[in-house]
CSV table of C-alpha atoms in Angstrom, one decimal:
chain,number,residue,atom,x,y,z
A,19,MET,CA,164.9,231.9,109.8
A,20,ILE,CA,168.5,232.6,108.8
A,21,LYS,CA,169.4,233.5,105.3
A,22,LEU,CA,172.8,234.1,103.8
A,23,SER,CA,173.0,235.2,100.2
A,24,GLY,CA,176.1,235.9,98.2
A,25,ILE,CA,178.5,236.1,101.1
A,26,ARG,CA,182.0,236.9,99.9
A,27,LYS,CA,185.2,237.4,102.0
A,28,LYS,CA,188.6,238.3,100.6
A,29,TYR,CA,191.9,238.5,102.3
A,30,GLY,CA,194.1,240.5,100.0
A,31,HIS,CA,193.7,238.8,96.6
A,32,HIS,CA,192.7,235.5,98.1
A,33,GLU,CA,188.9,235.0,98.1
A,34,VAL,CA,188.2,232.7,101.0
A,35,LEU,CA,184.4,232.8,100.5
A,36,GLN,CA,183.2,233.0,96.9
A,37,GLY,CA,179.5,233.7,97.3
A,38,ILE,CA,177.9,231.5,99.8
A,39,ASP,CA,174.1,231.0,99.9
A,40,ALA,CA,172.3,229.2,102.7
A,41,THR,CA,168.9,229.1,104.3
A,42,VAL,CA,168.4,227.7,107.8
A,43,GLN,CA,164.9,227.3,109.1
A,44,LYS,CA,164.0,227.8,112.7
A,45,GLY,CA,165.0,224.8,114.8
A,46,GLU,CA,167.3,223.4,112.2
A,47,VAL,CA,170.8,222.1,112.9
A,48,VAL,CA,173.2,222.7,110.0
A,49,ALA,CA,176.5,220.9,110.0
A,50,ILE,CA,179.2,222.5,107.9
A,51,LEU,CA,181.8,220.0,106.8
A,52,GLY,CA,184.9,220.4,104.7
A,53,PRO,CA,188.7,220.1,104.6
A,54,SER,CA,190.8,222.6,106.5
A,55,GLY,CA,191.2,225.8,104.6
A,56,SER,CA,187.8,225.4,102.9
A,57,GLY,CA,186.4,228.5,104.5
A,58,LYS,CA,183.9,226.9,106.8
A,59,THR,CA,185.1,228.6,110.0
A,60,THR,CA,185.3,231.9,108.1
A,61,LEU,CA,181.7,231.5,107.0
A,62,LEU,CA,180.6,230.9,110.6
A,63,ARG,CA,182.5,234.0,111.8
A,64,CYS,CA,180.9,236.0,109.0
A,65,VAL,CA,177.5,235.3,110.4
A,66,ASN,CA,178.3,237.3,113.6
A,67,PHE,CA,180.7,239.7,111.9
A,68,LEU,CA,183.8,238.5,113.8
A,69,GLU,CA,185.0,238.5,110.2
A,70,ARG,CA,183.4,241.2,108.1
A,71,PRO,CA,182.1,239.9,104.8
A,72,ASN,CA,183.0,242.0,101.8
A,73,GLU,CA,179.8,241.4,100.0
A,74,GLY,CA,176.4,239.8,100.5
A,75,GLU,CA,173.3,239.9,102.6
A,76,LEU,CA,172.6,238.4,105.9
A,77,THR,CA,169.1,237.9,107.4
A,78,ILE,CA,168.6,236.7,111.0
A,79,GLY,CA,164.9,236.6,112.0
A,80,ASP,CA,163.4,239.9,111.1
A,81,PHE,CA,166.8,241.7,110.8
A,82,THR,CA,168.6,242.1,107.5
A,83,ILE,CA,172.0,243.5,107.1
A,84,GLN,CA,173.8,244.5,103.9
A,85,CYS,CA,177.4,243.4,104.6
A,86,LYS,CA,179.0,246.2,102.6
A,87,ARG,CA,177.1,249.0,104.3
A,88,ALA,CA,176.9,247.5,107.8
A,89,ARG,CA,177.4,250.1,110.5
A,90,LYS,CA,178.5,249.6,114.1
A,91,GLN,CA,175.0,249.6,115.4
A,92,ASP,CA,173.8,247.0,112.8
A,93,ILE,CA,176.7,244.8,113.9
A,94,TYR,CA,175.8,245.1,117.6
A,95,THR,CA,172.2,244.3,116.7
A,96,LEU,CA,173.3,241.2,114.7
A,97,ARG,CA,175.5,240.0,117.5
A,98,ARG,CA,172.7,240.2,120.0
A,99,LYS,CA,170.7,237.8,117.9
A,100,THR,CA,173.6,235.3,117.6
A,101,ALA,CA,175.9,233.5,120.0
A,102,MET,CA,179.1,231.6,119.5
A,103,VAL,CA,180.8,228.6,121.0
A,104,PHE,CA,184.5,228.7,120.3
A,105,GLN,CA,187.0,225.9,119.6
A,106,GLN,CA,189.3,227.2,122.4
A,107,TYR,CA,186.2,227.9,124.7
A,108,ASN,CA,187.4,231.6,125.2
A,109,LEU,CA,185.8,231.8,128.6
A,110,PHE,CA,186.6,235.1,130.4
A,111,ARG,CA,189.6,234.1,132.4
A,112,HIS,CA,189.0,236.5,135.2
A,113,LYS,CA,185.5,235.5,135.8
A,114,THR,CA,183.8,232.5,137.4
A,115,ALA,CA,181.6,230.1,135.5
A,116,LEU,CA,178.5,231.9,136.8
A,117,GLU,CA,180.0,235.4,136.0
A,118,ASN,CA,180.9,234.2,132.5
A,119,VAL,CA,177.3,233.3,131.8
A,120,MET,CA,176.0,236.5,133.5
A,121,GLU,CA,178.3,238.9,131.8
A,122,GLY,CA,176.3,239.3,128.6
A,123,LEU,CA,173.0,239.5,130.4
A,124,LEU,CA,174.3,242.3,132.7
A,125,VAL,CA,176.3,244.3,130.2
A,126,VAL,CA,174.4,243.8,126.9
A,127,GLN,CA,170.9,243.1,128.0
A,128,LYS,CA,171.0,245.2,131.1
A,129,MET,CA,169.2,242.5,133.1
A,130,PRO,CA,169.0,243.1,136.8
A,131,ARG,CA,171.7,241.2,138.7
A,132,ASP,CA,169.4,238.9,140.7
A,133,GLN,CA,167.5,237.9,137.6
A,134,ALA,CA,170.8,237.3,135.6
A,135,ARG,CA,172.2,235.3,138.4
A,136,GLU,CA,169.1,233.1,138.6
A,137,ARG,CA,169.0,232.5,134.9
A,138,SER,CA,172.7,231.8,134.6
A,139,ALA,CA,172.6,229.3,137.5
A,140,GLN,CA,169.7,227.5,135.8
A,141,LEU,CA,171.6,227.3,132.5
A,142,LEU,CA,174.8,226.0,134.2
A,143,ASP,CA,172.7,223.4,136.0
A,144,LYS,CA,171.3,222.4,132.6
A,145,VAL,CA,174.7,221.7,131.2
A,146,GLY,CA,175.6,219.7,134.3
A,147,LEU,CA,177.7,222.3,136.1
A,148,GLY,CA,175.3,223.3,138.9
A,149,LYS,CA,178.0,222.6,141.4
A,150,LYS,CA,180.7,224.6,139.7
A,151,LEU,CA,179.1,228.0,139.7
A,152,ASP,CA,182.0,229.7,141.5
A,153,ALA,CA,184.8,227.9,139.8
A,154,TYR,CA,187.2,229.9,137.6
A,155,PRO,CA,188.0,228.5,134.1
A,156,SER,CA,191.5,227.6,135.1
A,157,ALA,CA,190.0,225.1,137.6
A,158,LEU,CA,187.8,223.4,135.1
A,159,SER,CA,188.5,220.7,132.6
A,160,GLY,CA,188.2,221.4,128.9
A,161,GLY,CA,184.9,219.6,128.7
A,162,GLN,CA,183.6,221.6,131.6
A,163,GLN,CA,184.9,224.9,130.1
A,164,GLN,CA,183.2,224.2,126.9
A,165,ARG,CA,179.9,223.4,128.7
A,166,VAL,CA,180.2,226.8,130.4
A,167,GLY,CA,180.7,228.2,126.9
A,168,ILE,CA,177.5,226.6,125.8
A,169,ALA,CA,175.6,228.0,128.8
A,170,ARG,CA,177.0,231.4,128.0
A,171,ALA,CA,175.8,231.1,124.4
A,172,LEU,CA,172.3,230.1,125.5
A,173,ALA,CA,172.0,232.9,128.0
A,174,GLY,CA,171.1,235.7,125.6
A,175,ASN,CA,168.3,233.7,124.0
A,176,PRO,CA,169.9,233.9,120.5
A,177,GLU,CA,168.1,233.1,117.3
A,178,VAL,CA,171.1,230.9,116.3
A,179,ILE,CA,174.1,229.5,118.1
A,180,LEU,CA,177.3,229.2,116.0
A,181,PHE,CA,179.6,226.3,117.0
A,182,ASP,CA,183.1,226.6,115.7
A,183,GLU,CA,184.6,223.1,116.0
A,184,PRO,CA,183.4,222.8,119.6
A,185,THR,CA,185.1,219.6,120.4
A,186,SER,CA,188.4,219.9,118.4
A,187,ALA,CA,190.5,221.1,121.3
A,188,LEU,CA,189.2,218.5,123.7
A,189,ASP,CA,190.8,215.3,125.0
A,190,PRO,CA,189.0,212.4,123.3
A,191,GLU,CA,187.4,211.2,126.6
A,192,LEU,CA,185.9,214.6,127.1
A,193,VAL,CA,184.2,214.9,123.7
A,194,GLY,CA,181.2,212.8,124.7
A,195,GLU,CA,180.0,215.1,127.5
A,196,VAL,CA,180.1,218.2,125.3
A,197,LEU,CA,178.3,216.5,122.3
A,198,ALA,CA,175.7,215.2,124.7
A,199,VAL,CA,174.9,218.7,125.8
A,200,ILE,CA,174.8,220.0,122.3
A,201,ARG,CA,172.5,217.1,121.3
A,202,THR,CA,170.1,218.0,124.2
A,203,ILE,CA,169.8,221.6,123.3
A,204,ALA,CA,169.4,220.7,119.6
A,205,ARG,CA,166.4,218.6,120.6
A,206,GLU,CA,164.9,221.6,122.3
A,207,GLY,CA,164.6,223.3,118.9
A,208,ILE,CA,167.4,225.8,119.1
A,209,THR,CA,168.7,226.8,115.7
A,210,MET,CA,172.4,225.9,115.3
A,211,MET,CA,175.2,226.1,112.7
A,212,ILE,CA,178.0,223.7,113.6
A,213,VAL,CA,181.4,223.5,112.0
A,214,THR,CA,182.6,220.0,113.0
A,215,HIS,CA,184.8,217.0,112.2
A,216,GLU,CA,182.6,214.7,114.2
A,217,MET,CA,181.0,212.9,111.4
A,218,SER,CA,178.8,210.5,113.3
A,219,PHE,CA,177.6,213.4,115.4
A,220,ALA,CA,176.8,215.5,112.4
A,221,GLN,CA,174.9,212.6,110.9
A,222,ASP,CA,173.0,212.0,114.1
A,223,VAL,CA,172.0,215.6,115.0
A,224,ALA,CA,172.0,217.7,111.8
A,225,THR,CA,169.0,218.3,109.7
A,226,GLN,CA,171.1,219.8,106.9
A,227,VAL,CA,174.7,219.3,105.9
A,228,LEU,CA,176.8,221.7,103.9
A,229,PHE,CA,180.0,220.5,102.3
A,230,MET,CA,182.4,223.2,101.6
A,231,ASP,CA,185.7,223.3,99.7
A,232,GLU,CA,187.8,226.2,98.4
A,233,GLY,CA,185.3,228.8,99.4
A,234,VAL,CA,182.2,227.4,97.9
A,235,VAL,CA,179.4,225.1,99.0
A,236,VAL,CA,180.1,222.0,96.9
A,237,GLU,CA,177.1,220.0,98.0
A,238,ARG,CA,174.2,220.2,100.4
A,239,GLY,CA,171.5,217.9,101.6
A,240,THR,CA,170.1,215.9,104.4
A,241,PRO,CA,172.7,213.8,106.4
A,242,ARG,CA,171.3,210.7,104.8
A,243,GLU,CA,171.8,211.9,101.3
A,244,MET,CA,175.2,213.3,102.0
A,245,PHE,CA,176.7,210.5,104.0
A,246,SER,CA,175.4,207.5,102.1
A,247,ASP,CA,175.1,208.8,98.6
A,248,PRO,CA,177.1,212.0,98.0
A,249,LYS,CA,176.7,213.3,94.4
A,250,GLU,CA,180.0,215.1,94.1
A,251,GLU,CA,183.3,213.5,93.7
A,252,ARG,CA,185.0,216.0,96.1
A,253,THR,CA,182.5,215.2,98.8
A,254,ARG,CA,183.0,211.5,98.3
A,255,ARG,CA,186.7,211.8,98.5
A,256,PHE,CA,186.5,213.9,101.7
A,257,LEU,CA,184.1,211.5,103.4
A,258,LYS,CA,186.2,208.6,102.5
A,259,ARG,CA,189.2,210.2,104.1
A,260,ILE,CA,187.4,211.2,107.2
A,261,ALA,CA,185.3,208.0,107.7
A,262,PRO,CA,187.0,205.1,105.9
A,263,GLU,CA,184.3,202.8,107.0
A,264,PRO,CA,181.3,203.1,104.7
A,265,ILE,CA,178.2,204.3,106.5
A,266,TYR,CA,175.1,202.4,105.4
A,267,HIS,CA,171.5,203.3,105.8
A,268,ILE,CA,169.0,200.5,105.5
B,18,MET,CA,240.9,269.6,156.6
B,19,GLY,CA,241.0,265.9,155.8
B,20,GLU,CA,238.3,263.2,156.0
B,21,GLN,CA,237.3,262.1,159.5
B,22,ALA,CA,237.7,258.6,160.8
B,23,PHE,CA,234.7,256.3,160.3
B,24,GLU,CA,232.0,256.6,163.0
B,25,PHE,CA,229.5,253.9,163.1
B,26,GLY,CA,227.0,255.8,165.2
B,27,LEU,CA,226.7,258.6,162.7
B,28,ILE,CA,224.8,256.3,160.3
B,29,GLY,CA,221.8,256.3,162.6
B,30,VAL,CA,222.1,260.0,163.2
B,31,TYR,CA,222.2,260.8,159.5
B,32,PHE,CA,219.4,258.4,158.9
B,33,MET,CA,217.1,260.3,161.2
B,34,LYS,CA,218.3,263.6,159.7
B,35,LEU,CA,217.5,262.3,156.2
B,36,LEU,CA,214.0,261.2,157.1
B,37,PRO,CA,212.2,264.6,156.8
B,38,THR,CA,213.7,264.9,153.3
B,39,LEU,CA,212.0,261.7,152.3
B,40,ARG,CA,208.8,263.7,151.8
B,41,LEU,CA,210.3,265.6,148.9
B,42,THR,CA,211.7,262.5,147.2
B,43,LEU,CA,208.3,260.8,147.5
B,44,LEU,CA,206.6,263.9,146.2
B,45,ILE,CA,208.8,263.7,143.1
B,46,VAL,CA,208.0,260.0,142.7
B,47,VAL,CA,204.3,260.3,143.2
B,48,GLY,CA,204.1,263.5,141.0
B,49,SER,CA,206.1,262.0,138.2
B,50,ILE,CA,204.4,258.7,138.2
B,51,ALA,CA,201.1,260.5,138.0
B,52,VAL,CA,202.3,262.5,135.1
B,53,GLY,CA,203.8,259.3,133.7
B,54,LEU,CA,200.5,257.4,133.9
B,55,ILE,CA,198.7,260.1,132.0
B,56,ALA,CA,201.5,260.5,129.4
B,57,GLY,CA,201.9,256.8,129.1
B,58,THR,CA,198.2,256.1,128.5
B,59,LEU,CA,198.1,258.9,125.9
B,60,ALA,CA,201.1,257.5,124.2
B,61,ALA,CA,199.9,253.9,124.3
B,62,LEU,CA,196.5,254.6,122.8
B,63,PRO,CA,197.5,255.7,119.3
B,64,ARG,CA,199.8,252.7,119.0
B,65,LEU,CA,197.2,250.2,120.2
B,66,TYR,CA,194.6,251.6,117.9
B,67,ARG,CA,197.1,252.3,115.1
B,68,VAL,CA,196.1,256.0,114.6
B,69,PRO,CA,198.2,257.0,111.6
B,70,ILE,CA,200.2,260.1,112.5
B,71,LEU,CA,199.9,260.1,116.3
B,72,GLN,CA,201.3,256.6,116.3
B,73,ARG,CA,204.5,258.0,114.8
B,74,VAL,CA,204.6,260.8,117.3
B,75,SER,CA,204.3,258.4,120.2
B,76,GLN,CA,207.1,256.2,118.8
B,77,VAL,CA,209.4,259.2,118.6
B,78,TYR,CA,208.5,260.2,122.1
B,79,VAL,CA,209.2,256.7,123.5
B,80,SER,CA,212.4,256.4,121.6
B,81,PHE,CA,213.7,259.7,122.8
B,82,PHE,CA,213.1,259.1,126.5
B,83,ARG,CA,214.3,255.5,126.3
B,84,GLY,CA,217.4,256.3,124.3
B,85,THR,CA,218.9,259.2,126.2
B,86,PRO,CA,220.2,259.4,129.7
B,87,ILE,CA,217.9,260.8,132.3
B,88,LEU,CA,220.5,263.2,133.5
B,89,ILE,CA,220.6,264.8,130.0
B,90,GLN,CA,216.8,264.9,129.9
B,91,LEU,CA,216.9,266.8,133.2
B,92,PHE,CA,219.3,269.4,131.9
B,93,LEU,CA,217.4,269.7,128.6
B,94,PHE,CA,214.2,270.4,130.4
B,95,TYR,CA,215.7,272.7,133.0
B,96,TYR,CA,217.8,274.8,130.7
B,97,GLY,CA,216.1,274.2,127.4
B,98,LEU,CA,212.4,274.5,128.1
B,99,PRO,CA,212.5,278.1,129.3
B,100,GLU,CA,214.4,279.1,126.1
B,101,LEU,CA,212.0,277.2,124.0
B,102,VAL,CA,208.9,278.8,125.3
B,103,GLU,CA,210.3,282.3,125.7
B,104,PRO,CA,209.4,283.3,122.1
B,105,LEU,CA,205.8,282.3,123.0
B,106,GLY,CA,205.8,285.0,125.7
B,107,LEU,CA,206.0,282.5,128.6
B,108,ASP,CA,208.4,283.3,131.3
B,109,LEU,CA,209.6,280.2,133.2
B,110,SER,CA,212.5,281.7,134.9
B,111,ARG,CA,210.7,281.9,138.2
B,112,THR,CA,209.3,278.4,138.0
B,113,PRO,CA,210.8,276.2,140.7
B,114,ALA,CA,213.3,273.6,139.6
B,115,LEU,CA,211.0,271.0,141.3
B,116,ALA,CA,208.4,271.5,138.5
B,117,PHE,CA,211.0,270.7,135.8
B,118,VAL,CA,212.1,267.7,137.8
B,119,VAL,CA,208.6,266.3,138.1
B,120,LEU,CA,207.9,267.0,134.4
B,121,ALA,CA,211.2,265.4,133.2
B,122,TYR,CA,210.8,262.3,135.4
B,123,GLY,CA,207.1,262.1,134.5
B,124,LEU,CA,207.7,262.1,130.8
B,125,HIS,CA,210.6,259.7,131.2
B,126,SER,CA,208.5,257.2,133.2
B,127,GLY,CA,205.6,257.8,130.8
B,128,ALA,CA,207.7,256.4,127.9
B,129,PHE,CA,208.3,253.2,129.8
B,130,ILE,CA,204.7,253.1,131.2
B,131,SER,CA,203.3,253.4,127.6
B,132,GLU,CA,205.4,250.4,126.6
B,133,ALA,CA,204.1,248.4,129.6
B,134,ILE,CA,200.5,249.3,128.8
B,135,ARG,CA,200.9,248.4,125.2
B,136,ALA,CA,202.6,245.1,126.0
B,137,ALA,CA,200.0,244.2,128.6
B,138,VAL,CA,197.0,244.9,126.4
B,139,THR,CA,198.4,243.1,123.5
B,140,ALA,CA,199.2,240.1,125.7
B,141,VAL,CA,195.6,239.6,126.5
B,142,ASP,CA,194.4,236.7,124.3
B,143,ARG,CA,192.5,237.8,121.2
B,144,GLY,CA,189.9,235.1,121.9
B,145,GLN,CA,188.9,237.1,125.0
B,146,VAL,CA,187.9,240.1,122.9
B,147,GLU,CA,186.1,237.9,120.3
B,148,ALA,CA,184.1,236.2,123.0
B,149,ALA,CA,183.1,239.6,124.4
B,150,TYR,CA,182.0,240.7,120.9
B,151,ALA,CA,180.2,237.5,120.4
B,152,VAL,CA,178.0,238.1,123.4
B,153,GLY,CA,177.2,241.5,122.0
B,154,MET,CA,179.5,243.9,123.8
B,155,SER,CA,180.7,247.0,122.1
B,156,GLY,CA,184.4,247.8,121.7
B,157,PRO,CA,184.6,250.1,124.8
B,158,GLN,CA,182.6,247.6,126.9
B,159,ALA,CA,184.9,244.7,125.9
B,160,LEU,CA,187.9,246.9,126.7
B,161,ARG,CA,186.7,248.0,130.1
B,162,ARG,CA,185.1,244.7,131.3
B,163,ILE,CA,187.3,242.1,129.7
B,164,VAL,CA,190.7,243.4,128.4
B,165,LEU,CA,191.7,246.0,131.0
B,166,PRO,CA,191.2,243.8,134.1
B,167,GLN,CA,193.3,241.1,132.5
B,168,ALA,CA,195.9,243.5,131.3
B,169,LEU,CA,196.2,245.1,134.7
B,170,VAL,CA,197.4,241.8,136.2
B,171,ILE,CA,200.1,241.6,133.6
B,172,ALA,CA,201.1,245.2,133.9
B,173,VAL,CA,201.4,245.4,137.7
B,174,PRO,CA,204.8,243.7,138.2
B,175,VAL,CA,206.2,245.8,135.3
B,176,LEU,CA,204.7,248.9,136.9
B,177,GLY,CA,206.3,248.0,140.2
B,178,ASN,CA,209.8,247.8,138.6
B,179,LEU,CA,209.2,251.2,136.9
B,180,VAL,CA,208.2,252.9,140.2
B,181,ILE,CA,211.3,251.5,142.0
B,182,ALA,CA,213.5,252.6,139.1
B,183,ASN,CA,211.9,256.0,139.2
B,184,LEU,CA,212.6,256.3,143.0
B,185,LYS,CA,216.3,255.6,142.4
B,186,ASP,CA,216.4,257.9,139.4
B,187,THR,CA,215.2,260.8,141.6
B,188,SER,CA,218.7,260.8,143.2
B,189,LEU,CA,219.8,262.8,140.2
B,190,ALA,CA,217.4,265.7,140.9
B,191,PHE,CA,220.0,267.3,143.2
B,192,THR,CA,222.0,268.2,140.1
B,193,LEU,CA,219.4,270.9,139.5
B,194,GLY,CA,219.6,272.0,143.1
B,195,VAL,CA,216.6,270.2,144.4
B,196,MET,CA,217.3,269.2,148.0
B,197,GLU,CA,215.9,265.7,147.9
B,198,LEU,CA,217.5,262.7,149.7
B,199,THR,CA,220.7,262.5,147.8
B,200,GLY,CA,221.3,266.2,147.9
B,201,LYS,CA,220.6,266.3,151.6
B,202,ALA,CA,223.0,263.3,152.2
B,203,GLN,CA,225.7,265.0,150.3
B,204,THR,CA,225.3,268.2,152.3
B,205,LEU,CA,225.4,266.3,155.6
B,206,GLY,CA,228.5,264.4,154.5
B,207,LEU,CA,230.2,267.5,153.4
B,208,LEU,CA,229.5,269.5,156.6
B,209,ALA,CA,231.1,267.0,158.9
B,210,GLN,CA,233.4,265.3,156.4
B,211,HIS,CA,231.7,262.0,157.0
B,212,PHE,CA,230.7,261.0,153.5
B,213,LEU,CA,230.7,257.3,153.9
B,214,GLU,CA,228.3,257.4,156.9
B,215,ALA,CA,226.0,259.7,155.0
B,216,TYR,CA,225.9,257.6,151.9
B,217,LEU,CA,225.4,254.4,153.9
B,218,SER,CA,222.4,255.8,155.6
B,219,LEU,CA,221.2,257.1,152.3
B,220,ALA,CA,221.6,253.6,150.7
B,221,ALA,CA,219.7,252.1,153.6
B,222,LEU,CA,216.9,254.5,153.2
B,223,TYR,CA,216.5,253.9,149.4
B,224,PHE,CA,216.7,250.2,150.0
B,225,ILE,CA,214.0,250.2,152.6
B,226,ILE,CA,211.6,252.3,150.4
B,227,SER,CA,212.4,250.1,147.4
B,228,TRP,CA,211.8,246.9,149.4
B,229,GLY,CA,208.5,248.3,150.7
B,230,LEU,CA,207.4,249.2,147.2
B,231,GLU,CA,208.3,245.7,146.0
B,232,ARG,CA,206.2,244.1,148.7
B,233,LEU,CA,203.4,246.5,148.0
B,234,PHE,CA,203.3,245.7,144.3
B,235,LEU,CA,203.7,242.0,145.0
B,236,TRP,CA,200.7,242.2,147.3
B,237,TRP,CA,198.7,244.0,144.7
B,238,GLU,CA,199.5,241.5,142.0
B,239,ARG,CA,198.6,238.6,144.3
B,240,SER,CA,195.4,240.1,145.4
B,241,LEU,CA,194.4,240.7,141.8
B,242,LEU,CA,195.3,237.2,140.9
B,243,ARG,CA,193.4,235.8,143.8
B,244,LYS,CA,190.3,237.8,142.7
B,245,GLN,CA,190.7,236.4,139.2
B,246,GLY,CA,191.2,232.8,140.3
B,247,VAL,CA,194.9,232.7,139.4
B,248,ALA,CA,194.1,233.3,135.7
B,249,ALA,CA,196.7,231.9,133.3
B,250,LEU,CA,198.8,234.8,131.9
B,251,PRO,CA,200.0,234.7,128.3
B,252,ARG,CA,203.3,235.9,126.8
B,253,LEU,CA,205.5,237.4,129.4
B,254,GLY,CA,209.3,238.0,129.6
B,255,ARG,CA,211.7,235.5,131.0
B,256,LEU,CA,211.3,236.6,134.6
B,257,GLY,CA,207.5,236.7,134.1
B,258,ARG,CA,207.5,233.2,132.8
B,259,GLN,CA,209.6,232.0,135.7
B,260,ALA,CA,207.2,233.6,138.1
B,261,LEU,CA,204.4,232.0,136.2
B,262,MET,CA,205.9,228.5,136.3
B,263,ARG,CA,206.2,228.9,140.1
B,264,ARG,CA,202.6,229.9,140.3
B,265,PHE,CA,201.5,227.0,138.1
B,266,ALA,CA,203.4,224.6,140.3
B,267,GLN,CA,201.7,226.1,143.3
B,268,GLU,CA,198.3,225.9,141.6
B,269,ALA,CA,198.9,222.3,140.6
B,270,ARG,CA,199.7,221.5,144.2
B,271,LEU,CA,196.6,223.2,145.4
B,272,GLY,CA,194.6,221.3,142.8
B,273,ARG,CA,196.0,217.9,143.9
B,274,GLU,CA,195.2,218.7,147.5
B,275,GLY,CA,191.7,219.7,146.5
B,276,ALA,CA,191.2,216.5,144.5
B,277,SER,CA,192.5,214.2,147.2
B,278,GLY,CA,190.8,216.1,150.1
């Protein structure tokens, strides 16, 4: 289980996150929606301390961290329990697909090389790149790179995978292959938090939807509640703008 | 006694006579680059990690060595340093001039090397570090495994230029009486009053070494790039970008061949 309580983040005088609470059960897929500048990416980056929250408490599994008093060692522990898939993929440029997936296993988990290689090859096979093990990122398409990114995230057996707009940098025709992979691993019960603009995907895969605006969670609920019958005016306006066609549930 | 008529054959003779002196010149280059790498790394670190006071010290160091002529730096070290340390009870009057030369050139190169290191490390995409952190690496692990290997590829061509510049700068060491290549060539020219021949063979020798160094660094860069799958390099200077475009063009060609084959 993941629990965020009272997460606050300030840049100078501007408070980007104004006390966020959220609970994510094991196996849940949480979609975080909202206009740009609403703080959704910052929130995601606070969960693995790529951004350090100024206040609040973070629980992942059996590990709780007080954001204000977090020490280096706490942050490393936290990061070992999470993984992230980036908008720009951020694959290690000087390493092959296989090495990208192996890197964390070797360096962080100190797994023996043979074992790490075997596990990484399996994961790459799972995301449909079993034939691209030795390819460098520069030789892969955006969709392929992002799938390597997902395999890399899966490698450390994290309690949660954080997806930061995983398809936003992709050519439209490559979005499908990445979403398909995310959907597959979602079905396997891996806990996920996804910041996305893919509304139909969120509706389809998410178990919980958070709508954020100006640093607060404006509304939350199941995809059904949120997409067909949003309570808040702000949510309604946003969904209208993003998906002009009304989405009906019968 | 006037200057003698030009004798073509002397160029080869002088060239052979200069060769043994090459050792001293290369010793200055290797010694000062070694000093420079240490000084450069030490100067780059506080600026990369924004260490409050040391950052300033490093800035002053770099500005001084970049902003004054190397000849003046040589004089300052040779004549100034012994005076400076004398009150501390250190007697440098018997220290060979070579030591001052290596130190001066080393600190001079160090200033430029520190800038090269700083530029290369900052040029590595921030996302690379974030990805390293996200998989759980510590700061030093991310630096060693992800940032430095990528920074090295960016730094190697710049480093190559610095070593070649350093080689040519050593031609001023004779002003302190160190008999390196240029000093030797001058003596040879003076003895037989065949200056032009002496300087031509000297130029040829410098050129050959520079060219060799250029090839060596190019080979190093290429082999690093090959090992890294011709990784895309961010933010370079104009020359770097041109080289990069050529490389991209080449890569695209290879890609097409791969796709059609």
